[in-house]
PDB file of C-alpha atoms in Angstrom:
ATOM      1  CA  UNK L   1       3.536 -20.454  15.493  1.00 92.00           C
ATOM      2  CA  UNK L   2       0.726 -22.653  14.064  1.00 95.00           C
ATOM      3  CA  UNK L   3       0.620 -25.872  12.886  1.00 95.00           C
ATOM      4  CA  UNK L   4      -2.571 -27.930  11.637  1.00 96.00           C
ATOM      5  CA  UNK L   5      -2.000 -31.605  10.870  1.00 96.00           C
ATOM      6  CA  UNK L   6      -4.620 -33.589   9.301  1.00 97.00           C
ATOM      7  CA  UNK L   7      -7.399 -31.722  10.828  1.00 97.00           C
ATOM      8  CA  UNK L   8     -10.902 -33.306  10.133  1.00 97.00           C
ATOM      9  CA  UNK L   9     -13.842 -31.721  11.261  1.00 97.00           C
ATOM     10  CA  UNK L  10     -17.783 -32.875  11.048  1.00 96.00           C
ATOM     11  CA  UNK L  11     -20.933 -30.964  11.527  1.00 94.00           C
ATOM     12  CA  UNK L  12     -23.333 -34.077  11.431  1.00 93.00           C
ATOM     13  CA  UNK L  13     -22.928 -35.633   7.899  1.00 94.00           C
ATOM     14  CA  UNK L  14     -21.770 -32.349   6.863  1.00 94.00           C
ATOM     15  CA  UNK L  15     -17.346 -32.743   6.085  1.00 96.00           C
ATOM     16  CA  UNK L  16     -16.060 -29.567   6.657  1.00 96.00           C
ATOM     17  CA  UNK L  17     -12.617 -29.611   7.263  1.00 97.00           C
ATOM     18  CA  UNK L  18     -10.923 -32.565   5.157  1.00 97.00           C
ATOM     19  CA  UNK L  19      -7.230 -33.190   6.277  1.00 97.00           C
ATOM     20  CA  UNK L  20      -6.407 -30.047   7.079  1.00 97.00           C
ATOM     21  CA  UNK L  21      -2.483 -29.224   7.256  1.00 97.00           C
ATOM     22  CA  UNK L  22      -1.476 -25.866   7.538  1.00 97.00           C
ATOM     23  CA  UNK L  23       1.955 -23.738   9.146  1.00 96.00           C
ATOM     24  CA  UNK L  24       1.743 -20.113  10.027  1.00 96.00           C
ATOM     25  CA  UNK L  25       5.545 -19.377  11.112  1.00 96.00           C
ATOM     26  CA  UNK L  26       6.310 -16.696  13.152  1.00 95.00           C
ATOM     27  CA  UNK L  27       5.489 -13.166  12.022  1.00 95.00           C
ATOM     28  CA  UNK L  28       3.212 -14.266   8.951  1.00 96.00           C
ATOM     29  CA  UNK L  29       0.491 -13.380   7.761  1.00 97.00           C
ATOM     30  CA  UNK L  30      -1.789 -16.094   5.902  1.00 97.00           C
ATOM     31  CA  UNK L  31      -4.506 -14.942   4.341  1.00 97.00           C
ATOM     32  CA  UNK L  32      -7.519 -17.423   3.533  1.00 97.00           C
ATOM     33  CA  UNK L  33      -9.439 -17.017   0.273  1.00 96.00           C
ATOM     34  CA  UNK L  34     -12.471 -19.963  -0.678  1.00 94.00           C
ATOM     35  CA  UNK L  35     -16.153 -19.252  -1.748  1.00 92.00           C
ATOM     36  CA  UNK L  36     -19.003 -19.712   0.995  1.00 89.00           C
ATOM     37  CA  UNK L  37     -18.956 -22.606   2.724  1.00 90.00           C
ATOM     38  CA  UNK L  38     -15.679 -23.528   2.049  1.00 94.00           C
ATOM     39  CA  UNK L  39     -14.201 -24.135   6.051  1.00 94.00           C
ATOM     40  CA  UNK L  40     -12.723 -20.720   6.311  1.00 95.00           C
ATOM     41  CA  UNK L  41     -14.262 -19.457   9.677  1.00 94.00           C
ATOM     42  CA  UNK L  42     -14.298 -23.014  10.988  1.00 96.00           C
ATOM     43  CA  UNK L  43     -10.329 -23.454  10.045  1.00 96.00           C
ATOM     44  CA  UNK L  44     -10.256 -19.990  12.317  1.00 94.00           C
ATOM     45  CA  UNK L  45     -12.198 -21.119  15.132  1.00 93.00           C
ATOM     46  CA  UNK L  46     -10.377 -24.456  15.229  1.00 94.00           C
ATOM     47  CA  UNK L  47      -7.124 -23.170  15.886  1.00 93.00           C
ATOM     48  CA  UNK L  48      -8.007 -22.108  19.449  1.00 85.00           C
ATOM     49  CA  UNK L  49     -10.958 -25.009  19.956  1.00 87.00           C
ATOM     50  CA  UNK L  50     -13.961 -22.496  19.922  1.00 89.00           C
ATOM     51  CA  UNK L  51     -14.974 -25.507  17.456  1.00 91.00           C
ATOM     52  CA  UNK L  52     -13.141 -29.492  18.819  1.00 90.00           C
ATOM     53  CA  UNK L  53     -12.065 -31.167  16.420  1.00 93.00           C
ATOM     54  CA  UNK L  54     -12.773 -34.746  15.453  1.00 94.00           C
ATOM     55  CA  UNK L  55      -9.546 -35.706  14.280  1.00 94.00           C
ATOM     56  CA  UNK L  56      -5.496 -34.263  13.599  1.00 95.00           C
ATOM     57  CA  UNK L  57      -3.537 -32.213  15.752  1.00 93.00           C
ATOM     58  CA  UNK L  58      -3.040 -28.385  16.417  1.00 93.00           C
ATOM     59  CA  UNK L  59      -0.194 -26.907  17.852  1.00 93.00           C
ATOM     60  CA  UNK L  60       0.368 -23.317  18.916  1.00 92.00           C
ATOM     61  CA  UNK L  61       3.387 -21.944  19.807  1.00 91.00           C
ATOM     62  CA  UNK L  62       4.947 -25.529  19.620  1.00 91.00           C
ATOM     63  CA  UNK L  63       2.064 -25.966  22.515  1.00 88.00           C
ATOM     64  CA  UNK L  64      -0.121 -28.862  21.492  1.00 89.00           C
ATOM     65  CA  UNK L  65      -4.031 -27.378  21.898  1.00 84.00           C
ATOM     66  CA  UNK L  66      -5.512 -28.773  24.824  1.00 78.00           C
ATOM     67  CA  UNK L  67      -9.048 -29.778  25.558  1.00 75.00           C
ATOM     68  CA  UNK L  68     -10.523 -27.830  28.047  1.00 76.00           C
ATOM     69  CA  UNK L  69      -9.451 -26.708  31.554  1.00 78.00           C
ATOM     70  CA  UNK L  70      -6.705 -24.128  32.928  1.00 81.00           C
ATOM     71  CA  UNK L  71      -4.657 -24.745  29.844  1.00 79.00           C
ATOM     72  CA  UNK L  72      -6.763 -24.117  27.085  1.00 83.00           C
ATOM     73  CA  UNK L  73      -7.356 -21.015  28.986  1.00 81.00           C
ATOM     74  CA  UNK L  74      -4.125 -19.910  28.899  1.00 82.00           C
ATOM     75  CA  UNK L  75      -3.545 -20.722  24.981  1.00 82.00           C
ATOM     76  CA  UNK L  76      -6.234 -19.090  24.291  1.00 81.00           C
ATOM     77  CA  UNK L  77      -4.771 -15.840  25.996  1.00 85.00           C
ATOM     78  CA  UNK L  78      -1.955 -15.824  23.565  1.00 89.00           C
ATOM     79  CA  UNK L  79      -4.311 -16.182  20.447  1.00 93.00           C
ATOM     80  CA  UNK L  80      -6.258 -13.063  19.913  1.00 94.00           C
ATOM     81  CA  UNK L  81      -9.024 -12.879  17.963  1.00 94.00           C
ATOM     82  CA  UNK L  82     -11.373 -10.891  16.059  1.00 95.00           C
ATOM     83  CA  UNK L  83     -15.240 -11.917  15.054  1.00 92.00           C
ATOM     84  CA  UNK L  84     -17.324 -10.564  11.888  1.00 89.00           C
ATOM     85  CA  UNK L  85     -19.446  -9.288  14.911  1.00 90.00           C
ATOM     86  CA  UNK L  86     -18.132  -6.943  17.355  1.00 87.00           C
ATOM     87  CA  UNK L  87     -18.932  -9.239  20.497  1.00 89.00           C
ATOM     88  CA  UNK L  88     -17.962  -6.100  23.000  1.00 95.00           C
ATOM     89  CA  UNK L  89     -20.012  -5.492  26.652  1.00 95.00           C
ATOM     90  CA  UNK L  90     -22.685  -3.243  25.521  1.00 95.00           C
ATOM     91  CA  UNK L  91     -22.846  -1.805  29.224  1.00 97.00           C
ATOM     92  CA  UNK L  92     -19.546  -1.524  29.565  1.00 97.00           C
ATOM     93  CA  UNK L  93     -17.517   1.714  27.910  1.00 97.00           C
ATOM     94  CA  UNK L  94     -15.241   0.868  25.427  1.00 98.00           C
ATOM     95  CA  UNK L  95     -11.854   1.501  27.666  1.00 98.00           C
ATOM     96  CA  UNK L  96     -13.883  -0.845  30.128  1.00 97.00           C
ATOM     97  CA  UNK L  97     -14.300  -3.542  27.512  1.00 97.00           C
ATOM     98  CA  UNK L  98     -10.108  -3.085  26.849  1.00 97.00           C
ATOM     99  CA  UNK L  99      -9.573  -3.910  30.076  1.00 97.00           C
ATOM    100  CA  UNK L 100     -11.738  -6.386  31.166  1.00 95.00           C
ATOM    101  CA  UNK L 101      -9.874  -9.469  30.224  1.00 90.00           C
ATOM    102  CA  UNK L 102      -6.517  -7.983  31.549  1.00 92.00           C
ATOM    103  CA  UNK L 103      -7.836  -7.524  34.634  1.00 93.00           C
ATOM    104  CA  UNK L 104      -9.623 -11.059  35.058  1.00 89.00           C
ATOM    105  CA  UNK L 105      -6.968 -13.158  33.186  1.00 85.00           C
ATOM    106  CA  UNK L 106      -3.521 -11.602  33.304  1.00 86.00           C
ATOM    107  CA  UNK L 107      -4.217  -9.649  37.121  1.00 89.00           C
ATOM    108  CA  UNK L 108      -3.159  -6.504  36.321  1.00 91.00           C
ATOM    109  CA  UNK L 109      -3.770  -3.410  38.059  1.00 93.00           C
ATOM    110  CA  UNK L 110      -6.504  -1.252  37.036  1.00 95.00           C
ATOM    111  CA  UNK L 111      -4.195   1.169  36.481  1.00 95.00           C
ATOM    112  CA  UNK L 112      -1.679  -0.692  34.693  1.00 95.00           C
ATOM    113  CA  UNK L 113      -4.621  -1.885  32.367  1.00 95.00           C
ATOM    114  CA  UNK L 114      -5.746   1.341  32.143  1.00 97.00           C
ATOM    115  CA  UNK L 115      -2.346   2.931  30.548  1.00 96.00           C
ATOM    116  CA  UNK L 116      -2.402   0.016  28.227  1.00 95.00           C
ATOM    117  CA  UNK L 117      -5.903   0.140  27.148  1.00 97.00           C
ATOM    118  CA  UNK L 118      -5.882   3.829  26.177  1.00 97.00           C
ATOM    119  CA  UNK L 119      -2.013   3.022  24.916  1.00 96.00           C
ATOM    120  CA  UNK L 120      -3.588   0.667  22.166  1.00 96.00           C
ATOM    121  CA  UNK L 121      -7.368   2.976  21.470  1.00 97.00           C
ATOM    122  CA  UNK L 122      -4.318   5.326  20.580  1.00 96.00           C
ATOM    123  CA  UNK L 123      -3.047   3.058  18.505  1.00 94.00           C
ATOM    124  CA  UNK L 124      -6.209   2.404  16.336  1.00 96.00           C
ATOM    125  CA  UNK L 125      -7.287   5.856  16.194  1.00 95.00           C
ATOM    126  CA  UNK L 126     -10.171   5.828  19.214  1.00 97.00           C
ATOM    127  CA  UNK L 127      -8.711   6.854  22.225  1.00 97.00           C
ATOM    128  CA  UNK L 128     -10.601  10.041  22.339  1.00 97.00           C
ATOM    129  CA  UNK L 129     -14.162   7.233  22.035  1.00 97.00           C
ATOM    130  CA  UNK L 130     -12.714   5.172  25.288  1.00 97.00           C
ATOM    131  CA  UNK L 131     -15.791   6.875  27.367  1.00 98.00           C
ATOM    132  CA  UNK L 132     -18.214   5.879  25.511  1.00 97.00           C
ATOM    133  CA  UNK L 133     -20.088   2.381  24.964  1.00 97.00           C
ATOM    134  CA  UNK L 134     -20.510   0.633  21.894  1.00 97.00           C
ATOM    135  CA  UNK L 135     -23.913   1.747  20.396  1.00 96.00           C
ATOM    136  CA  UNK L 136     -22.825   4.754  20.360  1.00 97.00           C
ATOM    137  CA  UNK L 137     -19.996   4.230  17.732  1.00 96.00           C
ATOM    138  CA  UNK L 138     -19.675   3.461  14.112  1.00 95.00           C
ATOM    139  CA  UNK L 139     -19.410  -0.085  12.710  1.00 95.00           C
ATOM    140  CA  UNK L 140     -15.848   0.630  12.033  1.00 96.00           C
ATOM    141  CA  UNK L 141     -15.198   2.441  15.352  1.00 96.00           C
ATOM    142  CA  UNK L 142     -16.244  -0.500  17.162  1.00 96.00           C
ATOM    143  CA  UNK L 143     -14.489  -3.377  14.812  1.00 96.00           C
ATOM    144  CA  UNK L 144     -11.215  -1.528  15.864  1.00 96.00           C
ATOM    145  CA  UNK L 145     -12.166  -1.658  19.685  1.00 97.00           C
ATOM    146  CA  UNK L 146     -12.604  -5.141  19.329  1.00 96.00           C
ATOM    147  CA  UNK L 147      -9.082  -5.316  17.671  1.00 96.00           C
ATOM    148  CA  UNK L 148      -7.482  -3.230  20.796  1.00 97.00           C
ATOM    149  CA  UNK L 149      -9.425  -5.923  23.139  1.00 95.00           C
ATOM    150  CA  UNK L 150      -7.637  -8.699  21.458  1.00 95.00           C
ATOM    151  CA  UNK L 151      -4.446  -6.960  21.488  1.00 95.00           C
ATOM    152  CA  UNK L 152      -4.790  -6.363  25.323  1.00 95.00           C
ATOM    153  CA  UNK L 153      -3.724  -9.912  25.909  1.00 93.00           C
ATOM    154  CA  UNK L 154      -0.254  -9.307  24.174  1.00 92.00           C
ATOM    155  CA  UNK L 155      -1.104 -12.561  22.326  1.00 94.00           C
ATOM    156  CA  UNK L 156       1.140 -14.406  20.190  1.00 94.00           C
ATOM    157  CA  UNK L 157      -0.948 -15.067  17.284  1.00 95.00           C
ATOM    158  CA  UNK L 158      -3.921 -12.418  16.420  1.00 97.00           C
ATOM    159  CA  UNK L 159      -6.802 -14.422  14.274  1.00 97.00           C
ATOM    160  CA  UNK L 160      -9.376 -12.194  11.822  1.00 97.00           C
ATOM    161  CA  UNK L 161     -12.736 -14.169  10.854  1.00 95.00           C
ATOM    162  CA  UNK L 162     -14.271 -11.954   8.117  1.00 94.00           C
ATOM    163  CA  UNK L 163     -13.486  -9.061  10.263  1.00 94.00           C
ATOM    164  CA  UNK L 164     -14.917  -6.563   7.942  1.00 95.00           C
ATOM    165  CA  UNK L 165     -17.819  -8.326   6.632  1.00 91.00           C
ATOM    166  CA  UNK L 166     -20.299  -6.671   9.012  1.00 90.00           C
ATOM    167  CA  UNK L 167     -18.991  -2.904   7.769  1.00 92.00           C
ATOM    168  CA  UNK L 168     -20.894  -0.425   5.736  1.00 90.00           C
ATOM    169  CA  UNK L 169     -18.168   0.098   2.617  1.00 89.00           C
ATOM    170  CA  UNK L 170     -16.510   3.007   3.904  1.00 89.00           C
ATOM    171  CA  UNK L 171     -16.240   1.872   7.266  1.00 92.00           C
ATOM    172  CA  UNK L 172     -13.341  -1.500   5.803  1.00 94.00           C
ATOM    173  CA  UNK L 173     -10.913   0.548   5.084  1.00 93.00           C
ATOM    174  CA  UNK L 174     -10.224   1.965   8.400  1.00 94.00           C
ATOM    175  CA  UNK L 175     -10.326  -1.313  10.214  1.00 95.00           C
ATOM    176  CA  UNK L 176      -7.851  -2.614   6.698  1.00 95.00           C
ATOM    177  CA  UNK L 177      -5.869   0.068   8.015  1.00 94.00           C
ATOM    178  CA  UNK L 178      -5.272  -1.275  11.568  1.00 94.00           C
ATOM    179  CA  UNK L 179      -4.639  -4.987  10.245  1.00 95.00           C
ATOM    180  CA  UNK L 180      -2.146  -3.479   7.726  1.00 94.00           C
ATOM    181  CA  UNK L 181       0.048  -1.806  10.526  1.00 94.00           C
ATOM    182  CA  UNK L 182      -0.086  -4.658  12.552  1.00 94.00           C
ATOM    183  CA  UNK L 183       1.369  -6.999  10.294  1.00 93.00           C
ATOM    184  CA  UNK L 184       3.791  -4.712   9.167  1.00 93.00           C
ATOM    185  CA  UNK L 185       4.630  -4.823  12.890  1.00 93.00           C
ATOM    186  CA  UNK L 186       5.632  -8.115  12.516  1.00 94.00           C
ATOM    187  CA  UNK L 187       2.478  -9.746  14.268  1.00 96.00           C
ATOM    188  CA  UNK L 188       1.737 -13.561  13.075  1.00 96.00           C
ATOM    189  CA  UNK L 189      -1.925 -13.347  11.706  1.00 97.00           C
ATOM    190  CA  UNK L 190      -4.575 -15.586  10.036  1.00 97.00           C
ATOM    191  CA  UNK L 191      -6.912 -13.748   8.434  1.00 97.00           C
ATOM    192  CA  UNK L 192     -10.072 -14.829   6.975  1.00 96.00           C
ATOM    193  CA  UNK L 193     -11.531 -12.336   4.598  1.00 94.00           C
ATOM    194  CA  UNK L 194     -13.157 -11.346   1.099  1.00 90.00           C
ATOM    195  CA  UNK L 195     -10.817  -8.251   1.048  1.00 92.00           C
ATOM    196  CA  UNK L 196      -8.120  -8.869  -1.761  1.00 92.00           C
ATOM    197  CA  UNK L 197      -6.614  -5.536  -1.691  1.00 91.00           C
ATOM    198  CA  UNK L 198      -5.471  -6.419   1.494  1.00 93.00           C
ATOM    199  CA  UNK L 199      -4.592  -9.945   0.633  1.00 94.00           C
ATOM    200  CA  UNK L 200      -2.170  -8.231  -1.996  1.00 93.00           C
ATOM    201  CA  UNK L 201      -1.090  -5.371   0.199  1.00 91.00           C
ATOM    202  CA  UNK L 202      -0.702  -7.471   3.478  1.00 94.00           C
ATOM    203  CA  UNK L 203      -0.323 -11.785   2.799  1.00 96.00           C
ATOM    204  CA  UNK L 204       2.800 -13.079   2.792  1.00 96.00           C
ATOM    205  CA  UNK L 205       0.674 -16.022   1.785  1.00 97.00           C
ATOM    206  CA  UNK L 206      -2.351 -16.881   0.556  1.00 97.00           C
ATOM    207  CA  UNK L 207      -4.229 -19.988   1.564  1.00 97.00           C
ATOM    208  CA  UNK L 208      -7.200 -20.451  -1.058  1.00 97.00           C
ATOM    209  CA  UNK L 209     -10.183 -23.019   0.360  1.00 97.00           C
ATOM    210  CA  UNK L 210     -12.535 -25.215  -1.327  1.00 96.00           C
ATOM    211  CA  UNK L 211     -14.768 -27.975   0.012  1.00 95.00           C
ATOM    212  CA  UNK L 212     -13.163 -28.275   3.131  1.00 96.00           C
ATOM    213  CA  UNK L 213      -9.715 -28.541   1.172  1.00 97.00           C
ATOM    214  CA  UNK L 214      -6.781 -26.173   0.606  1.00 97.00           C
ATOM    215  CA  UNK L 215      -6.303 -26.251  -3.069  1.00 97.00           C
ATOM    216  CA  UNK L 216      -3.546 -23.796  -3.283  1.00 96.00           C
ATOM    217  CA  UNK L 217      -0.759 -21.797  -0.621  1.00 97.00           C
ATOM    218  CA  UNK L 218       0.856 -19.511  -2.481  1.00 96.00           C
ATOM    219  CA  UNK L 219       2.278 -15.766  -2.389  1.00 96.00           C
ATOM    220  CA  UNK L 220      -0.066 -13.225  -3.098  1.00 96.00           C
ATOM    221  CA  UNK L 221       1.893 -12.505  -6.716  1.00 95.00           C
ATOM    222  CA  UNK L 222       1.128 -15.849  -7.669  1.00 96.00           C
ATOM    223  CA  UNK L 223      -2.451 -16.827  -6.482  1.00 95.00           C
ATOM    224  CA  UNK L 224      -3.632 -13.417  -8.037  1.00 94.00           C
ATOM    225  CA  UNK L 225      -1.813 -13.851 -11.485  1.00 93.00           C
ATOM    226  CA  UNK L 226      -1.736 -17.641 -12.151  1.00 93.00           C
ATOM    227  CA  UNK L 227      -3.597 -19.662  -9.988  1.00 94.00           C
ATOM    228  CA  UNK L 228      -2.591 -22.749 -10.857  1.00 92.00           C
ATOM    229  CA  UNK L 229      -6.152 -24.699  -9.995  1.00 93.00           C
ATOM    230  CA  UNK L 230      -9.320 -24.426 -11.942  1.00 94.00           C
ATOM    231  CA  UNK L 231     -10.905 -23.656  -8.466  1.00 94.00           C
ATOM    232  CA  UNK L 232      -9.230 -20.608  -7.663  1.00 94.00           C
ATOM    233  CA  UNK L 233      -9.035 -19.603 -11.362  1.00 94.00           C
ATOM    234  CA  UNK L 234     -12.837 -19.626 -11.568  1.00 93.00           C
ATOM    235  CA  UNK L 235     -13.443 -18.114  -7.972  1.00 93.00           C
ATOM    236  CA  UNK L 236     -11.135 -15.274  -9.229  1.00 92.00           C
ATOM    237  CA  UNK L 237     -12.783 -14.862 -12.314  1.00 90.00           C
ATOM    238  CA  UNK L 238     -15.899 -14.296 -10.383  1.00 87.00           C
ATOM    239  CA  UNK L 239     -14.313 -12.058  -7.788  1.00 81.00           C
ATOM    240  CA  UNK L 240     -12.341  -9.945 -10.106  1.00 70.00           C
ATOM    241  CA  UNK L 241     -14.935  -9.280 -13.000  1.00 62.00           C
ATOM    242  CA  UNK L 242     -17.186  -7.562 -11.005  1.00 52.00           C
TER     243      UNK L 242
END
């Protein structure tokens, strides 16, 4: 569903993505692990060109990822995805903000994007918030709006950068919760996080970072008991002390 080949990427003299290759099949869910700075978010916002790359290809869907124009538009329908900030309409209620890109992109009926917004605020546990706009919801409240915008789109591929980074610690587990059902539902996800409960719970792979670099792609049983790079083993150790 997504395939990275040889994916460089430069900001100025800074290397941040260093021959990047990378498959997601169908249904997966990839979990990437790497210390700060590592090319985590920017492998995320690669994959549907919020950053262009400077060299390798990406393919989703068996689609190669165009440049700009009507078709990169309509990739970047099928790939959902979800910020560490909210990024939803503040003026707009949070049914409204649902909605919004089914009506403009997909030209559905209001009412038809209606059912399906308030189908999906269901879904994450909002639907009786759908009246009200952002500020005046919880961090977590409004993390799983943004998660029922994306999935308004029916997209292919859903992509999470650090989507619980911004919460308050007892607001992650309730957006955790969402992700969790959705892969269990079979939905192919990339998900860029510090969370390793959920890379346990949820990964059918982890993808562990480092200097631009995957180090190591392994299940979840194996990158959390024997990491097989000094890398990961230390980044662990860090992690997993405290």
């Amino acid at each position: 569903m997504i395939k990275l080949a040889g994916v460089d990427k430069h900001f100025g003299h800074l290397h941040v993505l260093r021959n990047v290759s990378l498959e997601v099949p169908r249904g997966q869910v990839v979990v990437v692990l790497g210390p700060s700075g590592s090319g985590k978010s920017t492998l995320c916002r690669v994959i549907n060109r919020l950053e262009p790359v400077n060299s390798g290809n990406i393919a989703v869907d068996g689609q190669p990822l165009p440049a700009e124009g009507r078709a990169l538009a309509a990739l970047r329908a099928d790939v959902g995805m979800v910020f560490q900030q909210f990024n939803l309409f503040s003026h707009k209620t949070i049914v409204e903000n649902v909605m919004l890109a089914p009506l403009k992109v997909r030209k559905h009926s209001r009412f038809e994007a209606r059912m399906r917004a308030m189908e999906l605020l269901d879904r994450v546990g909002i639907a009786d918030q759908a009246e009200k706009h952002p500020a005046q919801l919880s961090g977590g409240q409004q993390q799983r709006a943004a998660i029922a915008r994306a999935l308004a789109m029916r997209p292919k591929v859903m992509l999470f950068d650090e989507p619980t980074s911004a919460l308050d610690p007892e607001m992650v587990q309730e957006v955790l919760d969402v992700m969790v059902e959705l892969a269990a539902d079979g939905m192919t996800m990339l998900v860029v996080t510090h969370e390793m409960g959920f890379a346990r719970r949820a990964a059918h792979r982890v993808v562990f970072m480092a200097d631009g670099e995957i180090v190591e792609d392994s299940t979840p049983g194996d990158f959390f008991t024997a990491p097989s790079s000094v890398r990961a083993q230390e980044f662990l150790g860090k992690i997993l002390t405290h």
